[in-house]
CSV table of C-alpha atoms and ligand atoms in Angstrom, one decimal:
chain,number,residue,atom,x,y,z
B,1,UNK,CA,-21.5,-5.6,13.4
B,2,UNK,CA,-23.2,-7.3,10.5
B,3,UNK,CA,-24.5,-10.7,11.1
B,4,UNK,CA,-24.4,-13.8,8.4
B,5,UNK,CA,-28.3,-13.9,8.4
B,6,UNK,CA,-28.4,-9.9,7.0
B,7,UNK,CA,-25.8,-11.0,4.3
B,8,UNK,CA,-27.6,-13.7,3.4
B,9,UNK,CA,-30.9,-11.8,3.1
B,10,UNK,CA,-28.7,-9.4,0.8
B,11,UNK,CA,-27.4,-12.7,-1.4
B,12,UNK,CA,-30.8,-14.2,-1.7
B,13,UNK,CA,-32.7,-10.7,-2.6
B,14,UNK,CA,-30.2,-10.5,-5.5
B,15,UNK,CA,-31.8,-11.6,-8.9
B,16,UNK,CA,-28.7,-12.3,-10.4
B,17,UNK,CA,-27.9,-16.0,-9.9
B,18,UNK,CA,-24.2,-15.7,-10.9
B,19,UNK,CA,-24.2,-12.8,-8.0
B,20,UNK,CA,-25.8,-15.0,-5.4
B,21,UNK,CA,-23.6,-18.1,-6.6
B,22,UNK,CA,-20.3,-15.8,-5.4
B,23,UNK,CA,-21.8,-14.5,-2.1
B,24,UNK,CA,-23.0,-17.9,-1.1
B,25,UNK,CA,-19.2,-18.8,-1.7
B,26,UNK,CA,-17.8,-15.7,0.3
B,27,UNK,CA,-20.2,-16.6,3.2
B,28,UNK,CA,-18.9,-20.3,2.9
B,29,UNK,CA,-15.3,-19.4,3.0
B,30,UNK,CA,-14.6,-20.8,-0.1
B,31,UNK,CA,-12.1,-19.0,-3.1
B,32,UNK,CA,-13.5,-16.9,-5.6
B,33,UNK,CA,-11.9,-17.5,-9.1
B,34,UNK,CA,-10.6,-15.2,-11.8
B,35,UNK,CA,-14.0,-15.3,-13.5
B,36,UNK,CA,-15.9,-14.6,-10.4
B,37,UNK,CA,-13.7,-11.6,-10.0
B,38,UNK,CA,-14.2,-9.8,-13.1
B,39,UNK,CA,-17.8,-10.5,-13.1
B,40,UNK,CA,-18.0,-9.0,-9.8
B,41,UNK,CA,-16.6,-5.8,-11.2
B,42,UNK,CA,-18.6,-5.9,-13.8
B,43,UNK,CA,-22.1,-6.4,-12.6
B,44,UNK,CA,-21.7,-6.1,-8.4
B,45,UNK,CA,-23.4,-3.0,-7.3
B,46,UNK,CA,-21.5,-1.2,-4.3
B,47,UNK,CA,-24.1,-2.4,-1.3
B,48,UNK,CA,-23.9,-5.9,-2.7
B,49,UNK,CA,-19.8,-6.1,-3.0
B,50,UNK,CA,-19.2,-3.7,0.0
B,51,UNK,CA,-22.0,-6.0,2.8
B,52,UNK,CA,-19.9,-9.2,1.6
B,53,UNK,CA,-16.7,-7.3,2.3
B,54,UNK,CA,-18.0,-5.7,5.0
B,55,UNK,CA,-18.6,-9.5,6.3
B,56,UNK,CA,-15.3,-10.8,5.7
B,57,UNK,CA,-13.4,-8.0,7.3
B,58,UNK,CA,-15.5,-8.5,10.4
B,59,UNK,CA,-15.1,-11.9,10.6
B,60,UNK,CA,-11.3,-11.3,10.5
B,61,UNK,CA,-11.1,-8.7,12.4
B,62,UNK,CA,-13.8,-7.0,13.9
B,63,UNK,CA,-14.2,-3.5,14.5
B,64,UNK,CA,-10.4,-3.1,14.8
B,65,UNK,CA,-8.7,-1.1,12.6
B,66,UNK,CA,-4.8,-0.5,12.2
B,67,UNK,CA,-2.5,2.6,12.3
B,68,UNK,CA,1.3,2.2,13.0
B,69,UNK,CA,3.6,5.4,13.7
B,70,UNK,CA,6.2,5.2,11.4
B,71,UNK,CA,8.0,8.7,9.2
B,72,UNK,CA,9.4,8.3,5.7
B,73,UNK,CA,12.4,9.1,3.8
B,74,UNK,CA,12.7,9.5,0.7
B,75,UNK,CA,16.2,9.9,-0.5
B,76,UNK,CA,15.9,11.3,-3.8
B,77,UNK,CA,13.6,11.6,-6.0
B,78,UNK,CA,15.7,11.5,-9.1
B,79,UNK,CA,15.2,8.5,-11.1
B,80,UNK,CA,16.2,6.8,-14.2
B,81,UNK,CA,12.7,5.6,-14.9
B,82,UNK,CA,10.2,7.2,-16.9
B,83,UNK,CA,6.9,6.3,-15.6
B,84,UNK,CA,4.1,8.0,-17.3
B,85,UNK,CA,1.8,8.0,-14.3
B,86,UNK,CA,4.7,9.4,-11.9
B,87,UNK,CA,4.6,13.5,-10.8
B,88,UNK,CA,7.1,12.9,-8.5
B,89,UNK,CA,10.6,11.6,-10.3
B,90,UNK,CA,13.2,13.8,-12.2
B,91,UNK,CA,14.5,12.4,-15.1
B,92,UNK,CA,18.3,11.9,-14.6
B,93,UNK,CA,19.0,13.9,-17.0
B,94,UNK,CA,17.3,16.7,-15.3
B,95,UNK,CA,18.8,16.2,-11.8
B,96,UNK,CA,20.0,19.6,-11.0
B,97,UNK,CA,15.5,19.9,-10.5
B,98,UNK,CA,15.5,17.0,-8.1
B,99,UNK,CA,17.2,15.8,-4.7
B,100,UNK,CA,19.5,13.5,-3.6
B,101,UNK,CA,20.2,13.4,0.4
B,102,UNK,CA,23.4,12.0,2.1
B,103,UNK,CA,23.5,9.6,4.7
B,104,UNK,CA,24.2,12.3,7.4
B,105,UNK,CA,20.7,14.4,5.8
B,106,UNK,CA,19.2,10.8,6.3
B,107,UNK,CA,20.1,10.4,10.2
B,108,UNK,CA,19.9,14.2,10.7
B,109,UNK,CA,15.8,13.1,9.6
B,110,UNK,CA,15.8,10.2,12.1
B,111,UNK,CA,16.8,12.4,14.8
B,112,UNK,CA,13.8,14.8,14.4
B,113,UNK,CA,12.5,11.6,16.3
B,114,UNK,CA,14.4,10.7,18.8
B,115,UNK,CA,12.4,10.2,22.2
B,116,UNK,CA,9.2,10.0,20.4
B,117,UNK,CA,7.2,6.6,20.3
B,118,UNK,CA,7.9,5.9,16.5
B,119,UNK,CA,8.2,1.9,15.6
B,120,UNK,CA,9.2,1.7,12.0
B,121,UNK,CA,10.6,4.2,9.0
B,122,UNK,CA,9.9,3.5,5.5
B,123,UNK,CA,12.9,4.0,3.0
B,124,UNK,CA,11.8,4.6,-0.5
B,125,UNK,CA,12.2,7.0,-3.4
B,126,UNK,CA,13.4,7.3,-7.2
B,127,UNK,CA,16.2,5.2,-8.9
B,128,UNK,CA,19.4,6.9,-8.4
B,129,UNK,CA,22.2,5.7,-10.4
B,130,UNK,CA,24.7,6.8,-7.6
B,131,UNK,CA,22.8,5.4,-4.6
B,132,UNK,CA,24.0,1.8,-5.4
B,133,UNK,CA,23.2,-0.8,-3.2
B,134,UNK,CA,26.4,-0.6,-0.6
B,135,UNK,CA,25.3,3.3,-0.4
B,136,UNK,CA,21.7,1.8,1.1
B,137,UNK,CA,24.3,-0.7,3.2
B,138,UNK,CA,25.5,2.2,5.0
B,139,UNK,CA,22.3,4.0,5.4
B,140,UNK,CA,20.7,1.1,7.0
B,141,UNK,CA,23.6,0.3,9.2
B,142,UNK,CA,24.1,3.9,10.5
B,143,UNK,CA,19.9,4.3,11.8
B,144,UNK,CA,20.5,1.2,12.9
B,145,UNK,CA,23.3,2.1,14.9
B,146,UNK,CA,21.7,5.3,15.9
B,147,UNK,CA,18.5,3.8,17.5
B,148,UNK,CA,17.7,-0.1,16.8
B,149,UNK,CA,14.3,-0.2,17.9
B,150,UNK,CA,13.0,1.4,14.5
B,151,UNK,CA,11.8,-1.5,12.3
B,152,UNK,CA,13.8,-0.9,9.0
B,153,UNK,CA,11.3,-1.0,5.8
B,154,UNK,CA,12.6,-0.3,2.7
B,155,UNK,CA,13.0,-0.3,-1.2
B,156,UNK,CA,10.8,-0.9,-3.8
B,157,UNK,CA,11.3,-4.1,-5.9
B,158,UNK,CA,12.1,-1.6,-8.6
B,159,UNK,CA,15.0,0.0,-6.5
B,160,UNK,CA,16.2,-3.7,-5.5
B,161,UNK,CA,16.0,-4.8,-8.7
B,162,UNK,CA,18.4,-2.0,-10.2
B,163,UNK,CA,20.8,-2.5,-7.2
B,164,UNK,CA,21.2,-5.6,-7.7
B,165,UNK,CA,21.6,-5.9,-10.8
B,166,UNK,CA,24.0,-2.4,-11.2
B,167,UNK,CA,26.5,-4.4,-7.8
B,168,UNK,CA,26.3,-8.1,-9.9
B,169,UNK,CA,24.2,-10.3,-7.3
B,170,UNK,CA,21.8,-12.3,-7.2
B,171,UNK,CA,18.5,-11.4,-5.8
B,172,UNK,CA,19.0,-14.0,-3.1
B,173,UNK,CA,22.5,-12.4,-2.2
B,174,UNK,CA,21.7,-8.5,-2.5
B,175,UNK,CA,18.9,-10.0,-0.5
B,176,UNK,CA,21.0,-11.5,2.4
B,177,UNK,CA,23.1,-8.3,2.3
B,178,UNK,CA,20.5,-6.0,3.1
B,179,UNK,CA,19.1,-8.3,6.0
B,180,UNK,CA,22.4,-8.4,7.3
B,181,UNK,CA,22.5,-4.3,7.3
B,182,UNK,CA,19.4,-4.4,9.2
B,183,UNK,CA,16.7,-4.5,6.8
B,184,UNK,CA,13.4,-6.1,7.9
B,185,UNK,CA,10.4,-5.9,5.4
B,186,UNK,CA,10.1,-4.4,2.2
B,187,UNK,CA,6.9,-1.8,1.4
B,188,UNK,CA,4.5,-3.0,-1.7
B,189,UNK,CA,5.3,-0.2,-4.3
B,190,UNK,CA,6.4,-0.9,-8.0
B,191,UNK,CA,4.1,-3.4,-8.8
B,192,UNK,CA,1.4,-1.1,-10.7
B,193,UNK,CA,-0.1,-3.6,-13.1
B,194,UNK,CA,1.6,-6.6,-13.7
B,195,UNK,CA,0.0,-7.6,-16.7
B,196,UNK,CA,2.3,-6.3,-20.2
B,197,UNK,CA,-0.9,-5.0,-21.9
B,198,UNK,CA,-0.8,-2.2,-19.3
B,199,UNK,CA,2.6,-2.4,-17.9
B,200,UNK,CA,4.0,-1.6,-21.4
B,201,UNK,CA,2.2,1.5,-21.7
B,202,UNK,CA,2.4,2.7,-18.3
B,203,UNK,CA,6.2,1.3,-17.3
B,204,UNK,CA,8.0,-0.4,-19.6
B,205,UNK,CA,11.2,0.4,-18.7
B,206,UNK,CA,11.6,-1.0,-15.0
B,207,UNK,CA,11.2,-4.1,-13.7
B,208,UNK,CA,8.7,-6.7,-14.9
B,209,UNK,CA,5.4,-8.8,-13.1
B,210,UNK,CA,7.9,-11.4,-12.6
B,211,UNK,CA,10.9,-9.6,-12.3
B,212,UNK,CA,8.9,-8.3,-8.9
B,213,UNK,CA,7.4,-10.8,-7.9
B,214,UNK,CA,10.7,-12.7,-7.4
B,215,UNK,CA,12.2,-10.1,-5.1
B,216,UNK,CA,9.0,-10.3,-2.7
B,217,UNK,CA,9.7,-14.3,-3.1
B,218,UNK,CA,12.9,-14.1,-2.3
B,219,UNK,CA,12.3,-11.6,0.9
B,220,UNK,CA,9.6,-14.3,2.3
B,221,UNK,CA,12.3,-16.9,1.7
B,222,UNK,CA,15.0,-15.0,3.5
B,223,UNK,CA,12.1,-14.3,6.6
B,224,UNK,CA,11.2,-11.1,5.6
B,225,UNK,CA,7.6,-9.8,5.5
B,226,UNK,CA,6.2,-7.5,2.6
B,227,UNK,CA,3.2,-5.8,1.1
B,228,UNK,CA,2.0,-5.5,-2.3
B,229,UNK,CA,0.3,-2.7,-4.3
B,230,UNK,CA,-1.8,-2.4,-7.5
B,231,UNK,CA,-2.1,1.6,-8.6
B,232,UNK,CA,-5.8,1.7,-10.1
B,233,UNK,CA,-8.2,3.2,-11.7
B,234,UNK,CA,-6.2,4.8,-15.3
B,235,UNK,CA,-6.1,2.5,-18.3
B,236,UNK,CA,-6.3,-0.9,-17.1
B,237,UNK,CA,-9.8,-3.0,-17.8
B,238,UNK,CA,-11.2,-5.3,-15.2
B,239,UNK,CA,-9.7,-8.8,-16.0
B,240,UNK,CA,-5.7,-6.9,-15.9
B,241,UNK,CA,-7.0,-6.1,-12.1
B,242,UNK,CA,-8.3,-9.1,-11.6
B,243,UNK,CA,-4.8,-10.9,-13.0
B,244,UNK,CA,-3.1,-8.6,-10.9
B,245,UNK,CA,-4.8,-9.9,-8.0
B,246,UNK,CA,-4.5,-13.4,-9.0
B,247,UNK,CA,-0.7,-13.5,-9.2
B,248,UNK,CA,-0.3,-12.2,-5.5
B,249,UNK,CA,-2.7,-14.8,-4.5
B,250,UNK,CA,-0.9,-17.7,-6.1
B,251,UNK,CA,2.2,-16.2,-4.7
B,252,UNK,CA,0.7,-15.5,-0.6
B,253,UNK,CA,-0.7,-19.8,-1.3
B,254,UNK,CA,3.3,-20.2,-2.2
B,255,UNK,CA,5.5,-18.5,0.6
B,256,UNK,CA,2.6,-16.5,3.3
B,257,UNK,CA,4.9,-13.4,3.4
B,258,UNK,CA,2.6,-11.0,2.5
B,259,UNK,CA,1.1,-8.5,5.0
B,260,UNK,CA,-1.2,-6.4,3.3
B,261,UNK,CA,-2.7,-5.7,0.2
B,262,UNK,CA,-2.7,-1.8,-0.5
B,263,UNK,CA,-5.0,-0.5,-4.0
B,264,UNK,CA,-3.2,2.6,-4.7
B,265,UNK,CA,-5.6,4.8,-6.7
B,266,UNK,CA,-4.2,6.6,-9.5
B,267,UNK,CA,-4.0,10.7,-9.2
B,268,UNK,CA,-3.7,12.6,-12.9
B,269,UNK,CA,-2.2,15.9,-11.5
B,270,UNK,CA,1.7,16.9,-13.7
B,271,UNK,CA,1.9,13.6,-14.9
B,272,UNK,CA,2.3,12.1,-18.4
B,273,UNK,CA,-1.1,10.7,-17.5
B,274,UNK,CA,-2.8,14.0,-17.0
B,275,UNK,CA,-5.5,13.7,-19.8
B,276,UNK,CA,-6.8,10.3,-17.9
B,277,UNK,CA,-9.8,10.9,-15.5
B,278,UNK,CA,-9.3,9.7,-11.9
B,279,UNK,CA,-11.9,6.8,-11.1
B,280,UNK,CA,-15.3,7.7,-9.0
B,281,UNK,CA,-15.2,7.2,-5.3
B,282,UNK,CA,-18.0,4.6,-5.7
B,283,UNK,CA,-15.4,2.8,-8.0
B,284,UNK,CA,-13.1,3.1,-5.2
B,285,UNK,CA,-15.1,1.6,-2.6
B,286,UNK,CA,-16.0,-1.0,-5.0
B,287,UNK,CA,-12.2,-2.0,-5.7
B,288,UNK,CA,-11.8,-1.9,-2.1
B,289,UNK,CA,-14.5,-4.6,-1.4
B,290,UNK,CA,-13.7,-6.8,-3.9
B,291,UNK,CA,-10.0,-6.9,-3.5
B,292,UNK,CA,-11.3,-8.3,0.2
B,293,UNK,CA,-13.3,-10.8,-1.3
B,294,UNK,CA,-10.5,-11.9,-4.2
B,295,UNK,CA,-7.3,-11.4,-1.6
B,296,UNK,CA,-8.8,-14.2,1.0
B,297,UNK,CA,-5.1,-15.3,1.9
B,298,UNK,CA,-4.3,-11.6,2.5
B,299,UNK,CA,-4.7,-10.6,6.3
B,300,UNK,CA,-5.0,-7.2,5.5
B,301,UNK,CA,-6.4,-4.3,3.3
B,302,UNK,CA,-4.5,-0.7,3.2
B,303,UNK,CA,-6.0,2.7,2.4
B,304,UNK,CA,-3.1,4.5,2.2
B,305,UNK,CA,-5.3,7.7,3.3
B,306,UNK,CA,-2.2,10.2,2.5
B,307,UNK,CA,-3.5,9.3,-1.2
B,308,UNK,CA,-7.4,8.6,-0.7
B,309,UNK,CA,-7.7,11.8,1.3
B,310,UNK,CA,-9.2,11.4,5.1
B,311,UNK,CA,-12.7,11.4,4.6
B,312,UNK,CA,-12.8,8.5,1.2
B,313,UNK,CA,-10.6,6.6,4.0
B,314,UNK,CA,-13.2,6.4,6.4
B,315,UNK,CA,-15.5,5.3,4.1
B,316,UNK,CA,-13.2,2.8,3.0
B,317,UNK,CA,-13.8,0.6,6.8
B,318,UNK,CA,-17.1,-0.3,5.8
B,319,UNK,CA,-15.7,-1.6,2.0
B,320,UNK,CA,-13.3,-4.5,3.5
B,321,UNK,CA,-10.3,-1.7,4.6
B,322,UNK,CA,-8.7,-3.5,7.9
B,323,UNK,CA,-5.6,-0.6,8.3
B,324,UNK,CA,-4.8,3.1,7.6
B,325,UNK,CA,-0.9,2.8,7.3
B,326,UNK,CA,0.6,5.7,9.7
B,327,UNK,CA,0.8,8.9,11.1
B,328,UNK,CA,3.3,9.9,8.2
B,329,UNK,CA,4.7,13.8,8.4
B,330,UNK,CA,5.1,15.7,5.7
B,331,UNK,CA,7.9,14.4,4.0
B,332,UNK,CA,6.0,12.3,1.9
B,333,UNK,CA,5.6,14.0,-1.5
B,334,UNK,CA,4.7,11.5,-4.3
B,335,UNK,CA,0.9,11.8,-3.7
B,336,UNK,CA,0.7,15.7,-2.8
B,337,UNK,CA,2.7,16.4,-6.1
B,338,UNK,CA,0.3,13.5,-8.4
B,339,UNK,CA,-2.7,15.7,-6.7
B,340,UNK,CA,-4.0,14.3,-3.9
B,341,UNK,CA,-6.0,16.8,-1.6
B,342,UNK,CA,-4.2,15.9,1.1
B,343,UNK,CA,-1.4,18.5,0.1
B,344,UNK,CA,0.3,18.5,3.6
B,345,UNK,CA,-0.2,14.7,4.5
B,346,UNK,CA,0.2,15.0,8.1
B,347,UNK,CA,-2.0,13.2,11.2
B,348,UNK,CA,-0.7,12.8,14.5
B,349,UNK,CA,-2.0,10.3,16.6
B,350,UNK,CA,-4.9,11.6,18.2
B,351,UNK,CA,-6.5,13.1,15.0
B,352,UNK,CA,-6.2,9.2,13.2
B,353,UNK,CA,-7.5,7.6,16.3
B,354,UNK,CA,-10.6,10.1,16.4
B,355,UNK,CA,-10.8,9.6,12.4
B,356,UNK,CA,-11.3,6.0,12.9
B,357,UNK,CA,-13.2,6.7,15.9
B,358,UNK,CA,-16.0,9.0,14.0
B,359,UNK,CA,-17.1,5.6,11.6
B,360,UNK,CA,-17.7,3.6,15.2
B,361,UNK,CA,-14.2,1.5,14.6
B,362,UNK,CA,-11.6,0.4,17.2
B,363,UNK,CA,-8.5,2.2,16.7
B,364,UNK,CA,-5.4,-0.2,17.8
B,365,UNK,CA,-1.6,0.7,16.9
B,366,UNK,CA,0.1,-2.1,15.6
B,367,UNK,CA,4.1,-2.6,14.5
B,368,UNK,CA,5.0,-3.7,11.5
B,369,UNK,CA,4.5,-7.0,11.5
B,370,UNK,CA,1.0,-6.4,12.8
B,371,UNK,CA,1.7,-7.0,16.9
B,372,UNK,CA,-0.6,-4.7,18.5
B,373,UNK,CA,0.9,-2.3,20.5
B,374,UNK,CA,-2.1,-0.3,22.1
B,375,UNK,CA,-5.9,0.0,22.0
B,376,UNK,CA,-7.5,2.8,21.7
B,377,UNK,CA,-11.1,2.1,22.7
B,378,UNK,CA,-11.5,4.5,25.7
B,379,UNK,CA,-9.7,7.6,24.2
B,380,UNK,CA,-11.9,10.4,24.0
B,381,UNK,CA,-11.5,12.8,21.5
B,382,UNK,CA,-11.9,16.8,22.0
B,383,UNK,CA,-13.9,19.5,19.8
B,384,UNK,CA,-10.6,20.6,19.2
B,385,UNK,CA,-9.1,17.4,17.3
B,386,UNK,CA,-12.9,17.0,15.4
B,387,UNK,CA,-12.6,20.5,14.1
B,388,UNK,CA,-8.5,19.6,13.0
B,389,UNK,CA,-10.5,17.1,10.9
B,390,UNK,CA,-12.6,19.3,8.5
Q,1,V47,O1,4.7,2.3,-6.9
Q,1,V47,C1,3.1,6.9,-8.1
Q,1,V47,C2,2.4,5.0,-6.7
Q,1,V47,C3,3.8,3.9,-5.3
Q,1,V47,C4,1.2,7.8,-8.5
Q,1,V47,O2,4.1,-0.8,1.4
Q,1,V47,C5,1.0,6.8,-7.6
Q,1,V47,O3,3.3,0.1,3.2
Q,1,V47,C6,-1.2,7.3,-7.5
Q,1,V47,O4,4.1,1.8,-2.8
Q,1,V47,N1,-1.1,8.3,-8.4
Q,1,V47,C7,4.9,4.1,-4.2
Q,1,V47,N2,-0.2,6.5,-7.1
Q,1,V47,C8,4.2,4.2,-2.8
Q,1,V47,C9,3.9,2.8,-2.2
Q,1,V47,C10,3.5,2.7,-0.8
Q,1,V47,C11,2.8,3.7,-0.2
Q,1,V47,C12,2.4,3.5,1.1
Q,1,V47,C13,2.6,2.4,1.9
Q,1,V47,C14,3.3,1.4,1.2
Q,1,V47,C15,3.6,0.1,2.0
Q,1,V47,C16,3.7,1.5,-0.1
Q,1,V47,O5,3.1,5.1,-5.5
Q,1,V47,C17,4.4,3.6,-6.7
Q,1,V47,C18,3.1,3.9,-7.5
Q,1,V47,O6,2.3,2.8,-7.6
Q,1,V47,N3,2.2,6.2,-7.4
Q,1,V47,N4,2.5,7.9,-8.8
Q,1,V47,C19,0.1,8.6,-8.9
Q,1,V47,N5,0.2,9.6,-9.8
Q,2,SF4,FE1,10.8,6.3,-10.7
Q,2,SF4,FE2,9.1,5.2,-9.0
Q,2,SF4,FE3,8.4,7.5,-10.3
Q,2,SF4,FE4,8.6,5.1,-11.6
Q,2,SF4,S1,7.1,5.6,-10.0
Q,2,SF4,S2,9.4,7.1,-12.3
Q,2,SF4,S3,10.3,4.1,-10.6
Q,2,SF4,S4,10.1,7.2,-8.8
């Protein structure tokens, strides 16, 4: 584990005052502001930003480092948005290409895993016109019915937003509706970049930064948890990250119903985005680190390694990363259609445990709201599951 007097050295060797002025703050616990942030992206090499984040995430937490076994569904993937970085939606006026699953195809999924130790499924997919919001009602109440230990995550704010509006209630009501079906927390996706120079170019047809940011307010008041996303590395500049950032902060000060933070990185493959490079993995690491240093009020950092690919997510627990969501099947499609090289996203327990074993971390399986449920300190991995890794 890295000690404060090794970060220190690190601060002090820095000739950039500005530079040593922000890690003395990070070592003193105290806030980074906006400015701080965007100069850190612009002049922060990767061993300064990642030893300060490295520092914060062990002073928070250690070596440990979270999975959860959850599954997805996905209920269609037909949506009425056009976003130009998506490879996964079908237009809805090209349906007849996508799919759209009933409630029974939905249970018939959460019976593949009955009797096995899973703790939570996350609901999420395109913006069906005909999936309204008493459709989801349904849904929720029959795998609730069918086994009520599974912690219910679900919808976007962009899917809340359109049922809500498309059944006339308030966010606060379709809110309260959903809790009473059996919904629990709601996943981080939609949020992309709030600010309008991007979001106009990238999304301008679904919900807005504030738009969003109400419906996560709104589940925190109602006592539901949440995460939040940013998708990275495309045509934003540093200061609409750094914004992006700041508004979830101010928010997490407001209600403290954020769980995690989760930097999505932006894959070009059959997208209306294809011509846009895909960021370095030094960039990576180096969003990773300072998103722990910006995010102080955020317990926890995501790589969402179904996206980063296995080996970039190991990396990613020595740049600040605290949690590597689940050990998802392969149901979940958006990355392996936008290109991600993890084309059959599948890890069963023991191969994510030995993952996070290989970089020296504690492996311990948390629920959703971050209870741990074991530690896996003394497993000991085989040949077998290292070879399953290359
Ligand atoms: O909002 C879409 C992203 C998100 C691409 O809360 C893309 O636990 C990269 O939010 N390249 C949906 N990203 C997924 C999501 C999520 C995933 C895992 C865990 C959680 C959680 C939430 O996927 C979308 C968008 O930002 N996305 N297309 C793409 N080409
Ligand atoms: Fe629809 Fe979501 Fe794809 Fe946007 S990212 S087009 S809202 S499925």
């Amino acid at each position: 584990m890295q000690g404060t007097a090794q970060v220190q050295s690190i601060i002090s060797n820095t000739s950039d005052k500005e530079l040593q002025l922000i890690g003395e703050k990070v070592i003193n616990h105290q806030r980074i502001s906006f400015d701080d942030g965007v100069y850190l992206f612009e002049k922060a090499s990767l061993p300064f930003v990642g030893a300060l984040a490295n520092f914060v995430r062990e002073q928070k937490h250690g070596n440990k480092t979270y999975f959860n076994r959850n599954f997805h569904i996905e209920p269609t993937n037909v949506c009425v948005f056009d976003c130009k970085f998506c490879s996964y939606s079908r237009l809805y006026a090209h349906k007849e290409e996508g799919w759209e699953l009933s409630i029974d195809d939905m249970l018939n999924i959460v019976k593949k895993y009955d009797g096995q130790p899973v703790t939570e499924v996350h609901i999420v997919g395109g913006v069906h016109p005909k999936m309204n919001l008493y459709f989801f009602v349904d849904l929720l109440k029959a795998i609730h019915a069918h086994r009520p230990d599974l912690h219910l995550k679900g919808f976007t704010a962009v899917e809340l937003d359109y049922m809500f509006r498309k059944a006339k209630v308030s966010v606060d009501e379709g809110m309260k509706i959903l809790k009473d079906a059996g919904l629990q927390s709601l996943p981080g996706g939609g949020a992309e970049i709030f600010h309008p120079e991007i979001r106009q170019q990238i999304c301008e047809d679904k919900v807005d930064a504030d738009g969003w940011l109400n419906i996560h307010k709104a589940a925190h008041k109602a006592g539901m948890h949440s995460n939040a996303t940013m998708l990275f590395g495309h045509i934003e500049k540093y200061r609409h990250r750094v914004d992006h950032m700041e508004r979830l902060r101010q928010l997490q000060d407001e209600t403290g119903g954020f769980n995690t933070f989760i930097p999505l990185k932006f894959r070009n493959k059959d997208n209306d985005m294809s011509h846009v490079a895909e960021s370095s993995v030094a960039e990576d690491m180096r969003l990773y680190s300072i998103a722990r240093l910006y995010m102080d009020n955020f317990p926890h950092l995501k790589a969402y390694w179904p996206m980063l690919g296995r080996q970039n997510a190991q990396l990613s627990l020595s740049f600040g990363v605290n949690d590597l969501d689940g050990t998802i099947d392969d149901t979940t499609k958006i990355y392996s259609m936008a290109g991600s090289e993890e084309q059959t996203p599948s890890m069963n327990t023991e191969q994510l445990v030995t993952l996070i074993k290989q970089v020296k971390r504690q492996p311990v399986e948390r629920d959703t709201l971050y209870n741990e449920i074991k530690d896996y300190s003394n497993f000991i991995w085989s040949e077998e599951i290292n070879a399953s890794l290359n």
